[in-house]
PDB file of C-alpha atoms in Angstrom:
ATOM      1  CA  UNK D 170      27.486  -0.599 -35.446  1.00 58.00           C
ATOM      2  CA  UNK D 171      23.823   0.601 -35.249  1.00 58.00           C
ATOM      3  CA  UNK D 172      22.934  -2.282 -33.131  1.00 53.00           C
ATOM      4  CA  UNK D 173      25.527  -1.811 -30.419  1.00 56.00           C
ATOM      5  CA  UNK D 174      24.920   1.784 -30.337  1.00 58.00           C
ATOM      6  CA  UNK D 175      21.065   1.387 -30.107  1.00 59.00           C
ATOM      7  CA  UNK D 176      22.155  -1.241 -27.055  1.00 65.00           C
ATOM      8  CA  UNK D 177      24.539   1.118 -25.349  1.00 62.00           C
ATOM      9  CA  UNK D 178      21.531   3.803 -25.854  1.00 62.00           C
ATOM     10  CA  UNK D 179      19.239   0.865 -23.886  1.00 63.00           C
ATOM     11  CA  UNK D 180      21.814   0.414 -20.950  1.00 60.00           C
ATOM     12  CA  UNK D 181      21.857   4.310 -21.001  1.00 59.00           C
ATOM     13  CA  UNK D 182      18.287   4.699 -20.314  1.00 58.00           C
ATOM     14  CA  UNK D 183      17.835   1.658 -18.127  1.00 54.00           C
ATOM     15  CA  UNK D 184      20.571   2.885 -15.566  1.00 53.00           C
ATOM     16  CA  UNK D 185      19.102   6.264 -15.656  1.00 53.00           C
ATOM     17  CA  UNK D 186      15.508   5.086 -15.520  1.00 53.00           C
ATOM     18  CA  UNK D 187      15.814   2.237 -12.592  1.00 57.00           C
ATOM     19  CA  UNK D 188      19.081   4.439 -10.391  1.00 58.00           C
ATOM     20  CA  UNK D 189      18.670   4.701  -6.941  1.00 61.00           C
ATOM     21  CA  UNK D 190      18.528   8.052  -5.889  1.00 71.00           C
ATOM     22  CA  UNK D 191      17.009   7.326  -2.581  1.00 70.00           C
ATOM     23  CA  UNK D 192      18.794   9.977   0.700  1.00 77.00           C
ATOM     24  CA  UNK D 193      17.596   8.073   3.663  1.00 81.00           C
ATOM     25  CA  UNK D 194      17.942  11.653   5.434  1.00 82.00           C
ATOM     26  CA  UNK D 195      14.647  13.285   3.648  1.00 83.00           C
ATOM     27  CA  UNK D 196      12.351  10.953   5.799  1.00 89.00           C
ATOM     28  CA  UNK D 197      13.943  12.644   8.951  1.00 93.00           C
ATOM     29  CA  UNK D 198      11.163  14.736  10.249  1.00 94.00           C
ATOM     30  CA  UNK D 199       8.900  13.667   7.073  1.00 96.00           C
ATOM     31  CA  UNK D 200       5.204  13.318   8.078  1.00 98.00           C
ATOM     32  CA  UNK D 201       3.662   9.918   7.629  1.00 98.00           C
ATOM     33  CA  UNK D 202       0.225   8.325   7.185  1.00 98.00           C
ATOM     34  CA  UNK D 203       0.080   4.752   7.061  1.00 98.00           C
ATOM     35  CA  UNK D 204      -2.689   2.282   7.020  1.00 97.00           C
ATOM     36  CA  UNK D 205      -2.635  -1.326   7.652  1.00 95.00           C
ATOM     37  CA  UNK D 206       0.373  -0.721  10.133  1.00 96.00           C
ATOM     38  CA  UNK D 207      -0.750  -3.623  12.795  1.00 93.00           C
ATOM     39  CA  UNK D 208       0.916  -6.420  11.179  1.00 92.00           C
ATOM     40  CA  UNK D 209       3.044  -7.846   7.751  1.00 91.00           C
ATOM     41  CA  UNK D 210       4.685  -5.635   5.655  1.00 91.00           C
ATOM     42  CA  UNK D 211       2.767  -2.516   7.224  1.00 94.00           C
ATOM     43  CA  UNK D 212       4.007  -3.244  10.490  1.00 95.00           C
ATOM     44  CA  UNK D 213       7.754  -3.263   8.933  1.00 94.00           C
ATOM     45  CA  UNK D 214       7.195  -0.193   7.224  1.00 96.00           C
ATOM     46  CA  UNK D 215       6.223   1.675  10.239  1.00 97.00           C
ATOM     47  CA  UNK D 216       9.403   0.344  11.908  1.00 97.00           C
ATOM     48  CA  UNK D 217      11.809   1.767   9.166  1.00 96.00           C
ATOM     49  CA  UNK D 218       9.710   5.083   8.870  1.00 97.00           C
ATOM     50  CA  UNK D 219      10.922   5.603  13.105  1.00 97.00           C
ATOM     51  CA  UNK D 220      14.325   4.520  12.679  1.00 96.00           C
ATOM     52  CA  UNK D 221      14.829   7.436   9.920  1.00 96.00           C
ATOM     53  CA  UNK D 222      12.939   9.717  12.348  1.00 96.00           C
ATOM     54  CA  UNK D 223       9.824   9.981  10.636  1.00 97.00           C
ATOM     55  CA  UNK D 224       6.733  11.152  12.296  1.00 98.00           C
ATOM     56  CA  UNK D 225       4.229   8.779  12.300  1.00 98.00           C
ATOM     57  CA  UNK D 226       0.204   8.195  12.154  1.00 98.00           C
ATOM     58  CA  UNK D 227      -0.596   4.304  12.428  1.00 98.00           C
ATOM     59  CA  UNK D 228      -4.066   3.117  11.587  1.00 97.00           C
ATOM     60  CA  UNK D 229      -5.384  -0.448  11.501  1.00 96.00           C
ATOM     61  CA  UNK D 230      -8.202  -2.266  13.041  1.00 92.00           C
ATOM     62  CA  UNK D 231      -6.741  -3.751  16.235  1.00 92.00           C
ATOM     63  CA  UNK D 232      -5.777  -1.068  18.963  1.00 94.00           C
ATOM     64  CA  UNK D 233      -4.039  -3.759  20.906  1.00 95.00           C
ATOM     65  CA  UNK D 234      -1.908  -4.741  17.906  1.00 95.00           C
ATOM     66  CA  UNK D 235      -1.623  -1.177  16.967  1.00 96.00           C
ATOM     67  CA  UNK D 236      -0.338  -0.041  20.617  1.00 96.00           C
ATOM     68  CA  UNK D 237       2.420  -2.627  20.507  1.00 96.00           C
ATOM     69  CA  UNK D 238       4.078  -1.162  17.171  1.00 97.00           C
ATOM     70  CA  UNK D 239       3.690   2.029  18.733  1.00 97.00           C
ATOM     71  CA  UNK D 240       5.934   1.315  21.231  1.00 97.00           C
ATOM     72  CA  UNK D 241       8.210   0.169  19.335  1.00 97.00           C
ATOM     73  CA  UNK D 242       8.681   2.948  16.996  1.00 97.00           C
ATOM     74  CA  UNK D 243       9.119   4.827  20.019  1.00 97.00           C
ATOM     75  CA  UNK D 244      11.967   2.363  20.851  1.00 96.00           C
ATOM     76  CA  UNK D 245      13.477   3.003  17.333  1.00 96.00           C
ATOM     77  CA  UNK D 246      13.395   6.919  17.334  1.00 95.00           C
ATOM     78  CA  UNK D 247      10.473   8.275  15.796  1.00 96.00           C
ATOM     79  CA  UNK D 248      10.090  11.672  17.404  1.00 96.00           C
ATOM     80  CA  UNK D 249       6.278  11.382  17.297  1.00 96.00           C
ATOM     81  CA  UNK D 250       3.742   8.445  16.993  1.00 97.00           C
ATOM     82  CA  UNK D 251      -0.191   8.363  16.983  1.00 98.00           C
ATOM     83  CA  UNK D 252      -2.615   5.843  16.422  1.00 97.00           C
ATOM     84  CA  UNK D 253      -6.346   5.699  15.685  1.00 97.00           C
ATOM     85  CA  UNK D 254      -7.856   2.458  15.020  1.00 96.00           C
ATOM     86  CA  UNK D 255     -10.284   2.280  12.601  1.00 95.00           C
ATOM     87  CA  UNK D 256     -12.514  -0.532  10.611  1.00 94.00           C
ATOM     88  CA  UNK D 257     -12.071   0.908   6.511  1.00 95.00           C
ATOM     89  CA  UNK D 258     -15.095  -0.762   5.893  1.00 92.00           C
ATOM     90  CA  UNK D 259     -17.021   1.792   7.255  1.00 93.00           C
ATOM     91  CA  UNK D 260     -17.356   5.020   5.291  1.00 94.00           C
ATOM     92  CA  UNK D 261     -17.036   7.542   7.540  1.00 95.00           C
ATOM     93  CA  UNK D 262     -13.543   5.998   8.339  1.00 96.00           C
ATOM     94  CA  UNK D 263     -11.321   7.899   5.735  1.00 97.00           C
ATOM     95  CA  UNK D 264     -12.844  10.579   6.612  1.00 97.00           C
ATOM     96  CA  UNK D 265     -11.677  10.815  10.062  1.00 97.00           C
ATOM     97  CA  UNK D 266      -8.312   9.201   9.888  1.00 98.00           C
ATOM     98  CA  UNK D 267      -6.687  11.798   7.604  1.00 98.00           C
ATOM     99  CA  UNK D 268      -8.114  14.188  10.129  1.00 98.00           C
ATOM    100  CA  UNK D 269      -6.665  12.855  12.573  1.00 98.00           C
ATOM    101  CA  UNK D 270      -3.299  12.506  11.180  1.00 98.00           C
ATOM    102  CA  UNK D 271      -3.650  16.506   9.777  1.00 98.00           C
ATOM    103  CA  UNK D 272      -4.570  17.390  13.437  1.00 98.00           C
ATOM    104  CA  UNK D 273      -1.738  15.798  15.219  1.00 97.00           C
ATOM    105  CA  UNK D 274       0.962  16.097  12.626  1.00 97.00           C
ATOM    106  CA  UNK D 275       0.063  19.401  10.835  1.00 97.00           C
ATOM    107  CA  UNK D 276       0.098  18.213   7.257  1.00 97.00           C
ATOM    108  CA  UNK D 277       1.163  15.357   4.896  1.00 98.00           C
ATOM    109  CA  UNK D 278       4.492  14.100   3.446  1.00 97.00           C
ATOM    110  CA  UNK D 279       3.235  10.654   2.581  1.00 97.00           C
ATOM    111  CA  UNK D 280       0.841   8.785   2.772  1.00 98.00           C
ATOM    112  CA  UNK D 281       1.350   4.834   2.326  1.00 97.00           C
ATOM    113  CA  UNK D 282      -1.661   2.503   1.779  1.00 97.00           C
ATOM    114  CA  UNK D 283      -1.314  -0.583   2.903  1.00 95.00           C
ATOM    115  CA  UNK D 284      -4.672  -2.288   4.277  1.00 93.00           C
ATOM    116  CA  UNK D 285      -6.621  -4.999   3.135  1.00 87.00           C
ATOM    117  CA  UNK D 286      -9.339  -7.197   3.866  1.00 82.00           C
ATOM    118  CA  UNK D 287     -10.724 -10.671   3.122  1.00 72.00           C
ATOM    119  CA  UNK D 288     -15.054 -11.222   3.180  1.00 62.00           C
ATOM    120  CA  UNK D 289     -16.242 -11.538   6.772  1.00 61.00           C
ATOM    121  CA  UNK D 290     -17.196 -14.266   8.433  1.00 56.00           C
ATOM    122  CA  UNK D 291     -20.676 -15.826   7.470  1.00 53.00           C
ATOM    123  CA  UNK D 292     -20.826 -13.844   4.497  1.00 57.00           C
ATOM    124  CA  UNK D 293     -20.668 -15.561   1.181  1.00 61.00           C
ATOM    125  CA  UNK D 294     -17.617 -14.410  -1.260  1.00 58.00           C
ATOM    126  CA  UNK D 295     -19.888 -13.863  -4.506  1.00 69.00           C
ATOM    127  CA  UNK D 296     -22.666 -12.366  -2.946  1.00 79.00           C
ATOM    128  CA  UNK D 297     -23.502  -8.360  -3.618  1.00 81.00           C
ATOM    129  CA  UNK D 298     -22.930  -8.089   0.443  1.00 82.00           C
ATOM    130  CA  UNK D 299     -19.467  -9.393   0.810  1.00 81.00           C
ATOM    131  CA  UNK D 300     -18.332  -8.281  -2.842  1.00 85.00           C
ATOM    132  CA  UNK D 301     -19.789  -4.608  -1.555  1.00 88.00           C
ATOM    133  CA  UNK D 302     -18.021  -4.911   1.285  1.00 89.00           C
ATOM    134  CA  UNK D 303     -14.567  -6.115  -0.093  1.00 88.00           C
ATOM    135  CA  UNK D 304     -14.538  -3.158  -2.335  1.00 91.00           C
ATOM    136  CA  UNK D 305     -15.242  -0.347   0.251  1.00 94.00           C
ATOM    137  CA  UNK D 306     -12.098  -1.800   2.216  1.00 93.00           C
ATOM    138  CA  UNK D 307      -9.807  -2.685  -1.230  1.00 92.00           C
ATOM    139  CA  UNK D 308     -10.651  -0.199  -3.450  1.00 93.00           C
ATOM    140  CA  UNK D 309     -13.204   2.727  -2.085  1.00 96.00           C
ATOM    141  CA  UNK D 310     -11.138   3.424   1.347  1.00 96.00           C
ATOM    142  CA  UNK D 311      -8.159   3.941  -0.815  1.00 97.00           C
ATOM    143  CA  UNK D 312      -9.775   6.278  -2.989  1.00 97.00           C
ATOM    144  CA  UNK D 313     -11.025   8.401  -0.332  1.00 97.00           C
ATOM    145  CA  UNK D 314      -8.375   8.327   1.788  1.00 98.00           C
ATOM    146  CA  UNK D 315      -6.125   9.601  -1.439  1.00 97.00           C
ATOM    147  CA  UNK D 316      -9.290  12.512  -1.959  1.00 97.00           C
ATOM    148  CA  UNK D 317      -9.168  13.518   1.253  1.00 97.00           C
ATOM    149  CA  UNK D 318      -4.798  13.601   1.500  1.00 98.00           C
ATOM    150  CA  UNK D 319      -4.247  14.883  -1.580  1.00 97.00           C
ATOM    151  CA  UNK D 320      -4.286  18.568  -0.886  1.00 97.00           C
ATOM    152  CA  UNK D 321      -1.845  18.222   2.068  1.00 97.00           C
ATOM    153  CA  UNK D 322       0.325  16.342  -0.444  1.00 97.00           C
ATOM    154  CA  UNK D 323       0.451  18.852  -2.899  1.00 97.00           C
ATOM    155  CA  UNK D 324       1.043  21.378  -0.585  1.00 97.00           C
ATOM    156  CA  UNK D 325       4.476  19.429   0.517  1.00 96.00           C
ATOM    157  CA  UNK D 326       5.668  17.192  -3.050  1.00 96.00           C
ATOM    158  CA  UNK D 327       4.458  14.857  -1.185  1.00 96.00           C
ATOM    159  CA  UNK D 328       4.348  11.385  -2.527  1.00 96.00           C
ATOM    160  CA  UNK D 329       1.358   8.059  -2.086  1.00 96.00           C
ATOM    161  CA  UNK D 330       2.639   4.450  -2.195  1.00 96.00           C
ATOM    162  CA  UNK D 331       0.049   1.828  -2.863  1.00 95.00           C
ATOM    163  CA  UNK D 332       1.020  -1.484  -1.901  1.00 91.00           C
ATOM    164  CA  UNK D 333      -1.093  -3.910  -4.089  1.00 87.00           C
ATOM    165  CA  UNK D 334      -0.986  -7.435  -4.764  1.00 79.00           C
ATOM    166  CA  UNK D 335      -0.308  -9.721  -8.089  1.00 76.00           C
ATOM    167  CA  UNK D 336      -4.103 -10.185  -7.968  1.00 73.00           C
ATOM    168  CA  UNK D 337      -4.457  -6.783  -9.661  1.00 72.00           C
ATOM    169  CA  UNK D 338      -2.429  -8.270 -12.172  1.00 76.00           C
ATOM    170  CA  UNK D 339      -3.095 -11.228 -12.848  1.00 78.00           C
ATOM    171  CA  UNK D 340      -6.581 -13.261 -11.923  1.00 75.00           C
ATOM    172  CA  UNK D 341      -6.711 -16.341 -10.500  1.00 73.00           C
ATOM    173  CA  UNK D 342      -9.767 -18.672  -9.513  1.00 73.00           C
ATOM    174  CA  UNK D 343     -12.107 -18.169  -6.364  1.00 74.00           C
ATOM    175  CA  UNK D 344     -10.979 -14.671  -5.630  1.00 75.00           C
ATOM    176  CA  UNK D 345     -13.325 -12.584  -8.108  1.00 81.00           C
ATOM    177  CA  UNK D 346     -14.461  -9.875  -5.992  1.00 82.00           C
ATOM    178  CA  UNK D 347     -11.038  -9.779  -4.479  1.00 82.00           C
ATOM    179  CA  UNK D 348      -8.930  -9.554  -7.526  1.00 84.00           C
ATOM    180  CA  UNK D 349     -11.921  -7.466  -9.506  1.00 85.00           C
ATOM    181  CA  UNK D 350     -11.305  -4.661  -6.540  1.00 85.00           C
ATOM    182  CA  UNK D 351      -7.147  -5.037  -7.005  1.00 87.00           C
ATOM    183  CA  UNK D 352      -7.641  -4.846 -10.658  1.00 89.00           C
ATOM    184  CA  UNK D 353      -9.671  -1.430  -9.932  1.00 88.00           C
ATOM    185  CA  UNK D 354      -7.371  -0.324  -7.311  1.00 91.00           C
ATOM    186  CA  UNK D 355      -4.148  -0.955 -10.058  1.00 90.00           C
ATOM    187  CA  UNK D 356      -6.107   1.225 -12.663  1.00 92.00           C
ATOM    188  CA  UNK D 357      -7.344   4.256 -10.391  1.00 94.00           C
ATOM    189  CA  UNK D 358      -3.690   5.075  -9.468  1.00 95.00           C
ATOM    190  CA  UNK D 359      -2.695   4.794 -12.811  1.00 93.00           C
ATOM    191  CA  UNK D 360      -4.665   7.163 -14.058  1.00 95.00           C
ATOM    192  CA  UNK D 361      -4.531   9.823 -11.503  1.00 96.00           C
ATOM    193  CA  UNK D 362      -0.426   8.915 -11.938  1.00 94.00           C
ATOM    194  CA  UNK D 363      -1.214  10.417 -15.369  1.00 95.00           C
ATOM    195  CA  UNK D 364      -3.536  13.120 -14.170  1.00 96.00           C
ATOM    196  CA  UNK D 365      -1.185  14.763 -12.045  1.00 95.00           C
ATOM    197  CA  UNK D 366       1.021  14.828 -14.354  1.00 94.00           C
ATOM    198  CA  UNK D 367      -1.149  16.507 -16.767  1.00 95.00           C
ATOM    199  CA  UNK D 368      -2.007  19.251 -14.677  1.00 95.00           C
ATOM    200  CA  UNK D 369       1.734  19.514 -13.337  1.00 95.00           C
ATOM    201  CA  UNK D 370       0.760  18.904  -9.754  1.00 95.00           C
ATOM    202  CA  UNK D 371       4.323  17.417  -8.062  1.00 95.00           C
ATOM    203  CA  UNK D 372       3.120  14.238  -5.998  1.00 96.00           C
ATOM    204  CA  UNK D 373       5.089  11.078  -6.413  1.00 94.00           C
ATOM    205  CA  UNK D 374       2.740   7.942  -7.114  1.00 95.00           C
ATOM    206  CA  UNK D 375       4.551   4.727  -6.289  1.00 92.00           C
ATOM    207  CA  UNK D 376       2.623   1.377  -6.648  1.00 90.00           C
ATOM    208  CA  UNK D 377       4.256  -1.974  -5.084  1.00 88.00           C
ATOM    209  CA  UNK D 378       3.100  -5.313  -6.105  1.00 83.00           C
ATOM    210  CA  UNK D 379       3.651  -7.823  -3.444  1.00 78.00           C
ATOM    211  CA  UNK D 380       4.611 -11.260  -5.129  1.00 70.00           C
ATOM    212  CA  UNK D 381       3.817 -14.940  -4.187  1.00 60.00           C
ATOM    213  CA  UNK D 382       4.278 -16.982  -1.581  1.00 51.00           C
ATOM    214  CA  UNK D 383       3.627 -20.071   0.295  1.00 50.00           C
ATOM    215  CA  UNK D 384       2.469 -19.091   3.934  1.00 47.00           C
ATOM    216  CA  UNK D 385       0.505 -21.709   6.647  1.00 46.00           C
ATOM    217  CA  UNK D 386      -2.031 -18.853   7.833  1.00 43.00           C
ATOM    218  CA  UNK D 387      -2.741 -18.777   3.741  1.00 46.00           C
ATOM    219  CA  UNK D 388      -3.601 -22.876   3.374  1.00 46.00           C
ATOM    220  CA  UNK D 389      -5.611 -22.298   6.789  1.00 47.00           C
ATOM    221  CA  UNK D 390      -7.963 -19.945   5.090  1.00 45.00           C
ATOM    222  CA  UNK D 391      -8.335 -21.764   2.399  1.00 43.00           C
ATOM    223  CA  UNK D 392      -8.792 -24.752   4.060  1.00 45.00           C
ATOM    224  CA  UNK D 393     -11.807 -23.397   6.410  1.00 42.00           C
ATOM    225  CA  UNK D 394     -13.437 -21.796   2.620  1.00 41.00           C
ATOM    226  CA  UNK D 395     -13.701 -24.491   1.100  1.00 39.00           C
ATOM    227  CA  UNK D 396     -12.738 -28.490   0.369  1.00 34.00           C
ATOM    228  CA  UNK D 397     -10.597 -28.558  -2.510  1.00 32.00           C
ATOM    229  CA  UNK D 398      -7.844 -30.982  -1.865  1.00 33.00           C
ATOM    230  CA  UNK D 399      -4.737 -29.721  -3.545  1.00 32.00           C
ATOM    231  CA  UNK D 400      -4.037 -26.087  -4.385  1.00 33.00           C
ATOM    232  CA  UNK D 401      -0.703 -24.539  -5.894  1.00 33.00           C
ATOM    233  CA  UNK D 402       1.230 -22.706  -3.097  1.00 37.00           C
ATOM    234  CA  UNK D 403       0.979 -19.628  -5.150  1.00 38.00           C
ATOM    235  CA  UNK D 404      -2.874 -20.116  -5.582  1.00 35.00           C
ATOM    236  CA  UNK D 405      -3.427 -19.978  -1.513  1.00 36.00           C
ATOM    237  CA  UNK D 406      -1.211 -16.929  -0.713  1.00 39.00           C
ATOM    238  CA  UNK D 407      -3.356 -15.431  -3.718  1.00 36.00           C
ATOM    239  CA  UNK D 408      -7.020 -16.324  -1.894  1.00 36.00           C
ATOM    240  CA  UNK D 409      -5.606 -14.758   1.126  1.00 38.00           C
ATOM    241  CA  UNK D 410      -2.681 -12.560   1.575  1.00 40.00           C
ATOM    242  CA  UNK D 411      -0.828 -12.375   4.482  1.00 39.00           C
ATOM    243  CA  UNK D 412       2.314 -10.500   3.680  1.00 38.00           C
ATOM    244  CA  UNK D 413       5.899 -10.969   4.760  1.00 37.00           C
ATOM    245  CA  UNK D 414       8.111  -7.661   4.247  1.00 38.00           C
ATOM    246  CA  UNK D 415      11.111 -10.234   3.219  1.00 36.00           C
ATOM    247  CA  UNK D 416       8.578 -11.580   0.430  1.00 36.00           C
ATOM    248  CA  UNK D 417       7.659  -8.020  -1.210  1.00 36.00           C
ATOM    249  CA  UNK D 418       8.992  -9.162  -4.778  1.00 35.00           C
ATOM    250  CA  UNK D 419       8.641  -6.252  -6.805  1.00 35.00           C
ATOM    251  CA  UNK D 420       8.586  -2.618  -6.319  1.00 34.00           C
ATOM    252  CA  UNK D 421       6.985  -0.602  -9.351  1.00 35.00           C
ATOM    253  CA  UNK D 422       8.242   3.060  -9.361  1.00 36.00           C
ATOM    254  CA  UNK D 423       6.318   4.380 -11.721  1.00 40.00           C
ATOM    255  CA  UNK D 424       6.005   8.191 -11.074  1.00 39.00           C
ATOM    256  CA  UNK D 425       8.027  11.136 -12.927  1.00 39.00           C
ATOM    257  CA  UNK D 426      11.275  12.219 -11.732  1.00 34.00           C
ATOM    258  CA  UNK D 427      10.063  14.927  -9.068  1.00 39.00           C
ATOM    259  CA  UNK D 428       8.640  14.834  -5.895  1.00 40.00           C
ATOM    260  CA  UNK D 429      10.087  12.843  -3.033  1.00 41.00           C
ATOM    261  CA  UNK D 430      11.017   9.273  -3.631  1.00 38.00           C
TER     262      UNK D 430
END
C-alpha cells in the first residue's frame, strides 16, 4: 500500500513538475534579444519569435547572414526587427548590443543566448591565446551580456535561456578549452538560478542542452584539425557544433514556477 501510494505521490509531482503551461499568446508583443541568430538553431528561434509577433533584436557576426533572417521575420509577422552585428570576442561588444536592443525596443522581455565560437584560424587550441579567446566568446560574453540585461529583466519577469551544449556536461577529448568554458558557462547560470531566487528577484532562468549528432560540416572541421582516422559521430559534432533546431535533444527547465516561461 505504501509503495503504490509513494508512486502515485511520484506521478503526482512529475506531471506537475514537467506540465506544459506554455500560452503561445504572451510572446505577442514580448521584447526579444537574441544572439547567435545568423544560422542553426538561433536562426530558427528568431523565426518562431516573428511568427508569435515578437519584437526582435538579432545579433551575430555576419551582417549579410543576419540581413537575410531579417527579412524573413518580417515575412513571418514580427512587428519590429533590428540587427547589429557584432564579433563577442571583443569586449566592448556586450556592452553595446544590449544598448542597442534597450534603445530600439525600450526594454527587455528575454533575452536568449545562443552564440558560440570555435579557436580562430592559425591559432593553436591549447594555447593561453585561443583558450583566452574561446572563453571571452563561450563564457565571458554571456556573462556580461546577462550583467548588463538583467535590470531590464527584472523590471518586466523577464526570463534568460542559455542554450548550451553536452560539452558542459560531459567532457570529451581534444576540446579542453571548449568544454572547460561550457562547463563554466553550465555552473554560472546555476548559481545565479539560485541567487535570484534567494533574493526573490522574478526572472525565469532556462538552460537547453543541445544533444549529439552526426553532421558533415562537423567531420570537415575535424578533418582540417587534425589526422586522426576514425572518430565516433558523436565525438565530431562535440569538437565542433553546428546545430540543427530538429536535433535540440533536451530542454532543461530549471527555474521556479514564476516569471514567463
Amino acid at each position: 500500500m505504501k509503495v503504490l501510494l509513494l508512486t502515485g505521490l511520484g506521478a503526482l509531482f512529475f506531471t506537475y513538475y514537467w506540465a506544459d503551461n506554455f500560452d503561445p499568446a504572451s510572446l505577442q508583443g514580448a521584447r526579444v534579444l537574441l544572439t547567435g541568430a545568423s544560422a542553426g538553431v538561433g536562426e530558427e528561434l528568431a523565426y518562431h519569435y516573428a511568427r508569435l509577433g515578437s519584437h526582435l533584436v538579432l545579433t551575430a557576426h555576419t551582417e549579410a547572414f543576419l540581413q537575410k533572417v531579417v527579412g524573413n521575420c518580417r515575412k513571418l509577422g514580427a512587428p519590429k526587427v533590428f540587427f547589429i552585428a557584432a564579433d563577442m570576442a571583443s569586449r566592448e561588444v556586450p556592452e553595446l548590443v544590449v544598448q542597442f536592443a534597450l534603445d530600439k525596443l525600450g526594454g527587455l522581455d528575454y533575452l536568449v543566448l545562443n552564440h558560440l565560437g570555435a579557436a580562430p584560424a592559425g591559432t593553436r587550441a591549447h594555447s593561453a591565446q585561443g583558450t583566452s579567446w574561446l572563453m571571452q566568446v563561450n563564457l565571458l560574453s554571456y556573462v556580461q551580456l546577462t550583467s548588463l540585461a538583467l535590470p531590464s529583466l527584472t523590471d518586466s519577469k523577464g526570463s534568460l535561456v542559455v542554450v548550451s551544449s553536452l560539452l558542459g556536461r560531459v567532457p570529451a577529448s581534444f576540446s579542453s578549452p571548449y568544454s572547460a568554458a561550457k562547463f563554466a558557462l553550465d555552473s554560472f547560470f546555476g548559481a545565479l538560478q539560485r541567487e535570484l531566487h534567494v533574493q526573490d528577484v522574478n526572472v525565469a532562468i532556462t538552460r537547453c542542452v543541445l544533444g549529439l549528432q552526426d553532421h558533415a560540416s562537423a567531420k570537415e572541421g575535424v578533418r582540417s584539425s587534425m589526422s586522426l582516422p576514425l572518430l565516433l559521430p558523436e565525438l565530431l559534432h562535440l569538437l565542433r557544433e553546428d546545430p540543427s533546431p530538429s536535433r535540440l535533444k533536451v530542454g532543461l527547465k530549471q527555474t521556479p514556477s514564476r516569471g514567463r516561461p
